[in-house]
Amino acid sequence: RPQEYQLERDEYVDDNRDGIADVDQMSGQGLVQRKTRIALTTIRRPQETQLAFANVWAAYLAVLATLKFQFARTTAFAIGIAQSTQFFFLKVFGPPLAMVMPHDTHHWIPTIIDSMVHLVALVIAWYLQMVISAVTSGLRGGVIATRAALAFANDRGMINLKESDTILDEALGMAVAAAGIFFQLTNGFALPFPFNIFLLPLTIVEWWARWQVTWG
């Protein structure tokens, strides 16, 4: 693309002919200004760039809305668990708390137990939602990956199979999905070393999305 070509070409420009590229003699601020100017001058249709950013932003909002819906559904699930079990835990833990707490604070016992039950229920609901998401994404991702691999092999002449004539893509997809789901469950949905280093940018994006869904 023109922008990439001009930016790469600029790395070798030596206007003062001293044998050292101009970009190697600039301050950080000057280099940023120079590269920004090159990018702005080589973009001939800024409306298309604006449209591209608008489409990315719209996609982000759509994903965020979906995640907010799932968060609300998970929260409702947690509230249902808490309401179904709080009476039982009040009967079980109420008397022991009454024995250790001062008499003039006993009116706090139902509130304390209710809050703890809701907190534990939310943790359980979130974990179950992570398991459901892992299974769903694993099944979809496994089939997508194997179909892409088979299409690549067909294009290269390695095999001659039609997707509609075989169940190989589904069978291999299930195997890939099972491996992926097992990997996530055994690692507690966390990335082991060194994947956590390589995929740190995606992890930051995930944290940002979680913050947006929960507090945004």
CSV table of C-alpha atoms in Angstrom, one decimal:
chain,number,residue,atom,x,y,z
A,1,ARG,CA,0.0,0.0,0.0
A,2,PRO,CA,1.2,3.6,-0.6
A,3,GLN,CA,1.4,4.5,3.1
A,4,GLU,CA,3.5,1.5,3.9
A,5,TYR,CA,5.8,2.1,0.9
A,6,GLN,CA,6.3,5.8,1.7
A,7,LEU,CA,6.9,5.0,5.4
A,8,GLU,CA,9.5,2.4,4.5
A,9,ARG,CA,11.1,4.6,1.9
A,10,ASP,CA,11.4,7.4,4.5
A,11,GLU,CA,13.7,5.1,6.6
A,12,TYR,CA,16.4,5.6,4.0
A,13,VAL,CA,16.0,9.3,3.1
A,14,ASP,CA,19.2,11.3,3.6
A,15,ASP,CA,18.5,14.8,2.5
A,16,ASN,CA,21.7,16.3,4.0
A,17,ARG,CA,23.8,13.6,2.4
A,18,ASP,CA,25.9,12.9,5.6
A,19,GLY,CA,25.6,9.1,5.2
A,20,ILE,CA,23.1,8.8,8.1
A,21,ALA,CA,19.4,8.5,7.5
A,22,ASP,CA,17.4,11.5,8.6
A,23,VAL,CA,15.1,9.5,10.8
A,24,ASP,CA,18.1,8.2,12.8
A,25,GLN,CA,19.1,11.8,13.7
A,26,MET,CA,15.7,13.0,14.9
A,27,SER,CA,14.2,13.3,18.4
A,28,GLY,CA,11.3,11.1,19.3
A,29,GLN,CA,8.8,14.0,18.9
A,30,GLY,CA,10.2,15.0,15.6
A,31,LEU,CA,10.1,11.4,14.3
A,32,VAL,CA,6.4,11.1,15.3
A,33,GLN,CA,5.6,14.4,13.6
A,34,ARG,CA,7.4,13.3,10.4
A,35,LYS,CA,5.7,9.9,10.2
A,36,THR,CA,2.3,11.4,10.9
A,37,ARG,CA,2.8,14.0,8.2
A,38,ILE,CA,3.8,11.2,5.7
A,39,ALA,CA,0.7,9.1,6.6
A,40,LEU,CA,-1.6,12.1,6.3
A,41,THR,CA,-0.2,13.2,2.9
A,42,THR,CA,-0.3,9.7,1.4
A,43,ILE,CA,-3.9,9.0,2.4
A,44,ARG,CA,-5.8,10.3,-0.6
A,45,ARG,CA,-9.3,9.4,0.5
A,46,PRO,CA,-9.6,10.3,4.2
A,47,GLN,CA,-13.4,9.5,4.0
A,48,GLU,CA,-12.6,5.8,3.5
A,49,THR,CA,-10.3,5.9,6.6
A,50,GLN,CA,-13.0,7.6,8.6
A,51,LEU,CA,-15.6,5.0,7.4
A,52,ALA,CA,-13.2,2.2,8.4
A,53,PHE,CA,-12.8,3.6,11.9
A,54,ALA,CA,-16.6,4.0,12.1
A,55,ASN,CA,-17.1,0.4,11.1
A,56,VAL,CA,-14.6,-0.8,13.7
A,57,TRP,CA,-16.3,1.3,16.4
A,58,ALA,CA,-19.7,0.0,15.4
A,59,ALA,CA,-18.4,-3.6,15.6
A,60,TYR,CA,-16.9,-2.9,19.0
A,61,LEU,CA,-20.3,-1.5,20.3
A,62,ALA,CA,-22.1,-4.6,18.9
A,63,VAL,CA,-19.7,-6.9,20.8
A,64,LEU,CA,-20.0,-4.8,23.9
A,65,ALA,CA,-23.8,-5.0,23.8
A,66,THR,CA,-23.7,-8.7,23.4
A,67,LEU,CA,-21.4,-9.1,26.4
A,68,LYS,CA,-23.6,-6.8,28.5
A,69,PHE,CA,-26.5,-9.0,27.7
A,70,GLN,CA,-24.6,-12.1,28.7
A,71,PHE,CA,-23.4,-10.3,31.9
A,72,ALA,CA,-27.0,-9.5,32.7
A,73,ARG,CA,-28.1,-13.0,32.1
A,74,THR,CA,-25.3,-14.4,34.3
A,75,THR,CA,-26.2,-11.9,37.1
A,76,ALA,CA,-29.8,-13.0,36.9
A,77,PHE,CA,-28.7,-16.6,37.1
A,78,ALA,CA,-26.6,-15.8,40.2
A,79,ILE,CA,-29.6,-14.0,41.8
A,80,GLY,CA,-31.8,-17.0,41.2
A,81,ILE,CA,-29.2,-19.3,42.8
A,82,ALA,CA,-28.9,-17.0,45.9
A,83,GLN,CA,-32.7,-16.6,46.3
A,84,SER,CA,-33.1,-20.4,46.1
A,85,THR,CA,-30.5,-21.1,48.8
A,86,GLN,CA,-30.3,-18.2,51.1
A,87,PHE,CA,-33.0,-19.5,53.5
A,88,PHE,CA,-31.1,-22.8,53.8
A,89,PHE,CA,-27.8,-21.0,54.6
A,90,LEU,CA,-29.6,-18.7,57.0
A,91,LYS,CA,-30.8,-21.7,59.0
A,92,VAL,CA,-27.3,-23.3,58.9
A,93,PHE,CA,-25.1,-20.4,59.6
A,94,GLY,CA,-27.4,-18.1,61.5
A,95,PRO,CA,-27.2,-19.9,64.9
A,96,PRO,CA,-23.3,-20.1,64.9
A,97,LEU,CA,-23.0,-16.5,64.0
A,98,ALA,CA,-25.5,-15.6,66.8
A,99,MET,CA,-23.2,-17.4,69.2
A,100,VAL,CA,-20.0,-15.5,68.3
A,101,MET,CA,-21.5,-12.1,67.5
A,102,PRO,CA,-22.5,-9.6,70.2
A,103,HIS,CA,-26.2,-9.6,70.9
A,104,ASP,CA,-26.8,-6.0,69.8
A,105,THR,CA,-25.4,-6.8,66.3
A,106,HIS,CA,-27.6,-9.9,65.7
A,107,HIS,CA,-29.8,-7.9,63.3
A,108,TRP,CA,-26.9,-7.8,60.9
A,109,ILE,CA,-26.8,-11.6,60.6
A,110,PRO,CA,-29.4,-12.0,57.8
A,111,THR,CA,-27.7,-9.2,55.8
A,112,ILE,CA,-24.2,-10.7,56.2
A,113,ILE,CA,-25.4,-14.2,55.2
A,114,ASP,CA,-27.5,-12.9,52.3
A,115,SER,CA,-24.5,-10.8,51.0
A,116,MET,CA,-22.2,-13.8,51.2
A,117,VAL,CA,-24.6,-16.1,49.5
A,118,HIS,CA,-25.1,-13.6,46.6
A,119,LEU,CA,-21.3,-13.2,46.3
A,120,VAL,CA,-20.7,-17.0,46.2
A,121,ALA,CA,-23.6,-17.4,43.8
A,122,LEU,CA,-22.1,-14.8,41.5
A,123,VAL,CA,-18.8,-16.5,41.5
A,124,ILE,CA,-20.4,-19.9,40.7
A,125,ALA,CA,-22.5,-18.3,37.9
A,126,TRP,CA,-19.5,-16.7,36.4
A,127,TYR,CA,-17.6,-19.9,36.4
A,128,LEU,CA,-20.4,-21.9,34.9
A,129,GLN,CA,-20.7,-19.2,32.2
A,130,MET,CA,-17.0,-19.5,31.5
A,131,VAL,CA,-17.4,-23.2,31.1
A,132,ILE,CA,-20.4,-22.7,28.7
A,133,SER,CA,-18.4,-20.1,26.7
A,134,ALA,CA,-15.4,-22.4,26.5
A,135,VAL,CA,-17.5,-25.3,25.2
A,136,THR,CA,-19.4,-23.1,22.7
A,137,SER,CA,-16.3,-21.4,21.4
A,138,GLY,CA,-14.3,-24.6,21.3
A,139,LEU,CA,-16.9,-26.4,19.2
A,140,ARG,CA,-17.3,-23.5,16.8
A,141,GLY,CA,-13.5,-22.8,16.6
A,142,GLY,CA,-12.6,-26.5,16.1
A,143,VAL,CA,-14.9,-26.9,13.2
A,144,ILE,CA,-13.9,-23.6,11.6
A,145,ALA,CA,-10.2,-24.5,12.0
A,146,THR,CA,-10.5,-27.9,10.5
A,147,ARG,CA,-12.6,-26.7,7.6
A,148,ALA,CA,-10.1,-24.0,6.9
A,149,ALA,CA,-7.3,-26.6,7.0
A,150,LEU,CA,-9.1,-28.9,4.6
A,151,ALA,CA,-9.8,-26.0,2.2
A,152,PHE,CA,-6.1,-25.1,2.3
A,153,ALA,CA,-5.2,-28.8,1.6
A,154,ASN,CA,-7.7,-28.9,-1.3
A,155,ASP,CA,-6.3,-25.7,-2.8
A,156,ARG,CA,-2.8,-27.1,-2.6
A,157,GLY,CA,-3.8,-30.4,-4.2
A,158,MET,CA,-2.9,-32.4,-1.1
A,159,ILE,CA,-6.4,-33.9,-0.9
A,160,ASN,CA,-9.5,-34.0,-3.0
A,161,LEU,CA,-12.5,-33.8,-0.7
A,162,LYS,CA,-15.7,-31.8,-0.7
A,163,GLU,CA,-17.0,-30.5,2.5
A,164,SER,CA,-20.5,-31.8,1.7
A,165,ASP,CA,-19.2,-35.3,0.9
A,166,THR,CA,-17.4,-36.0,4.2
A,167,ILE,CA,-17.8,-35.7,7.9
A,168,LEU,CA,-14.0,-35.5,8.3
A,169,ASP,CA,-14.2,-31.7,9.1
A,170,GLU,CA,-16.8,-32.3,11.8
A,171,ALA,CA,-14.9,-35.3,13.3
A,172,LEU,CA,-11.6,-33.5,13.4
A,173,GLY,CA,-13.3,-30.3,14.6
A,174,MET,CA,-14.8,-32.2,17.6
A,175,ALA,CA,-11.3,-33.5,18.4
A,176,VAL,CA,-9.8,-30.1,18.2
A,177,ALA,CA,-12.6,-28.7,20.3
A,178,ALA,CA,-12.2,-31.4,22.9
A,179,ALA,CA,-8.4,-30.6,23.1
A,180,GLY,CA,-9.1,-26.9,23.4
A,181,ILE,CA,-11.8,-27.3,26.1
A,182,PHE,CA,-9.6,-29.7,28.1
A,183,PHE,CA,-6.7,-27.2,27.8
A,184,GLN,CA,-8.8,-24.3,29.2
A,185,LEU,CA,-10.4,-26.3,32.0
A,186,THR,CA,-7.1,-27.8,33.2
A,187,ASN,CA,-5.4,-24.3,33.1
A,188,GLY,CA,-8.3,-22.6,34.9
A,189,PHE,CA,-9.1,-20.4,31.9
A,190,ALA,CA,-5.7,-18.8,32.3
A,191,LEU,CA,-2.8,-18.8,29.8
A,192,PRO,CA,0.3,-20.7,30.8
A,193,PHE,CA,3.8,-19.5,30.2
A,194,PRO,CA,5.0,-18.5,27.6
A,195,PHE,CA,1.6,-17.9,26.0
A,196,ASN,CA,0.7,-15.3,28.6
A,197,ILE,CA,3.6,-13.2,27.4
A,198,PHE,CA,2.9,-13.6,23.7
A,199,LEU,CA,-0.8,-12.9,24.1
A,200,LEU,CA,-0.5,-10.1,26.6
A,201,PRO,CA,-2.0,-7.5,24.3
A,202,LEU,CA,-5.1,-9.7,23.8
A,203,THR,CA,-5.3,-10.2,27.6
A,204,ILE,CA,-5.3,-6.5,28.1
A,205,VAL,CA,-8.1,-6.1,25.5
A,206,GLU,CA,-10.1,-8.8,27.4
A,207,TRP,CA,-9.6,-7.0,30.8
A,208,TRP,CA,-10.7,-3.8,29.1
A,209,ALA,CA,-13.8,-5.5,27.7
A,210,ARG,CA,-14.6,-7.0,31.2
A,211,TRP,CA,-14.3,-3.5,32.8
A,212,GLN,CA,-16.5,-2.0,30.1
A,213,VAL,CA,-19.2,-4.7,30.6
A,214,THR,CA,-19.1,-4.5,34.4
A,215,TRP,CA,-18.6,-0.8,35.1
A,216,GLY,CA,-19.0,0.9,31.7
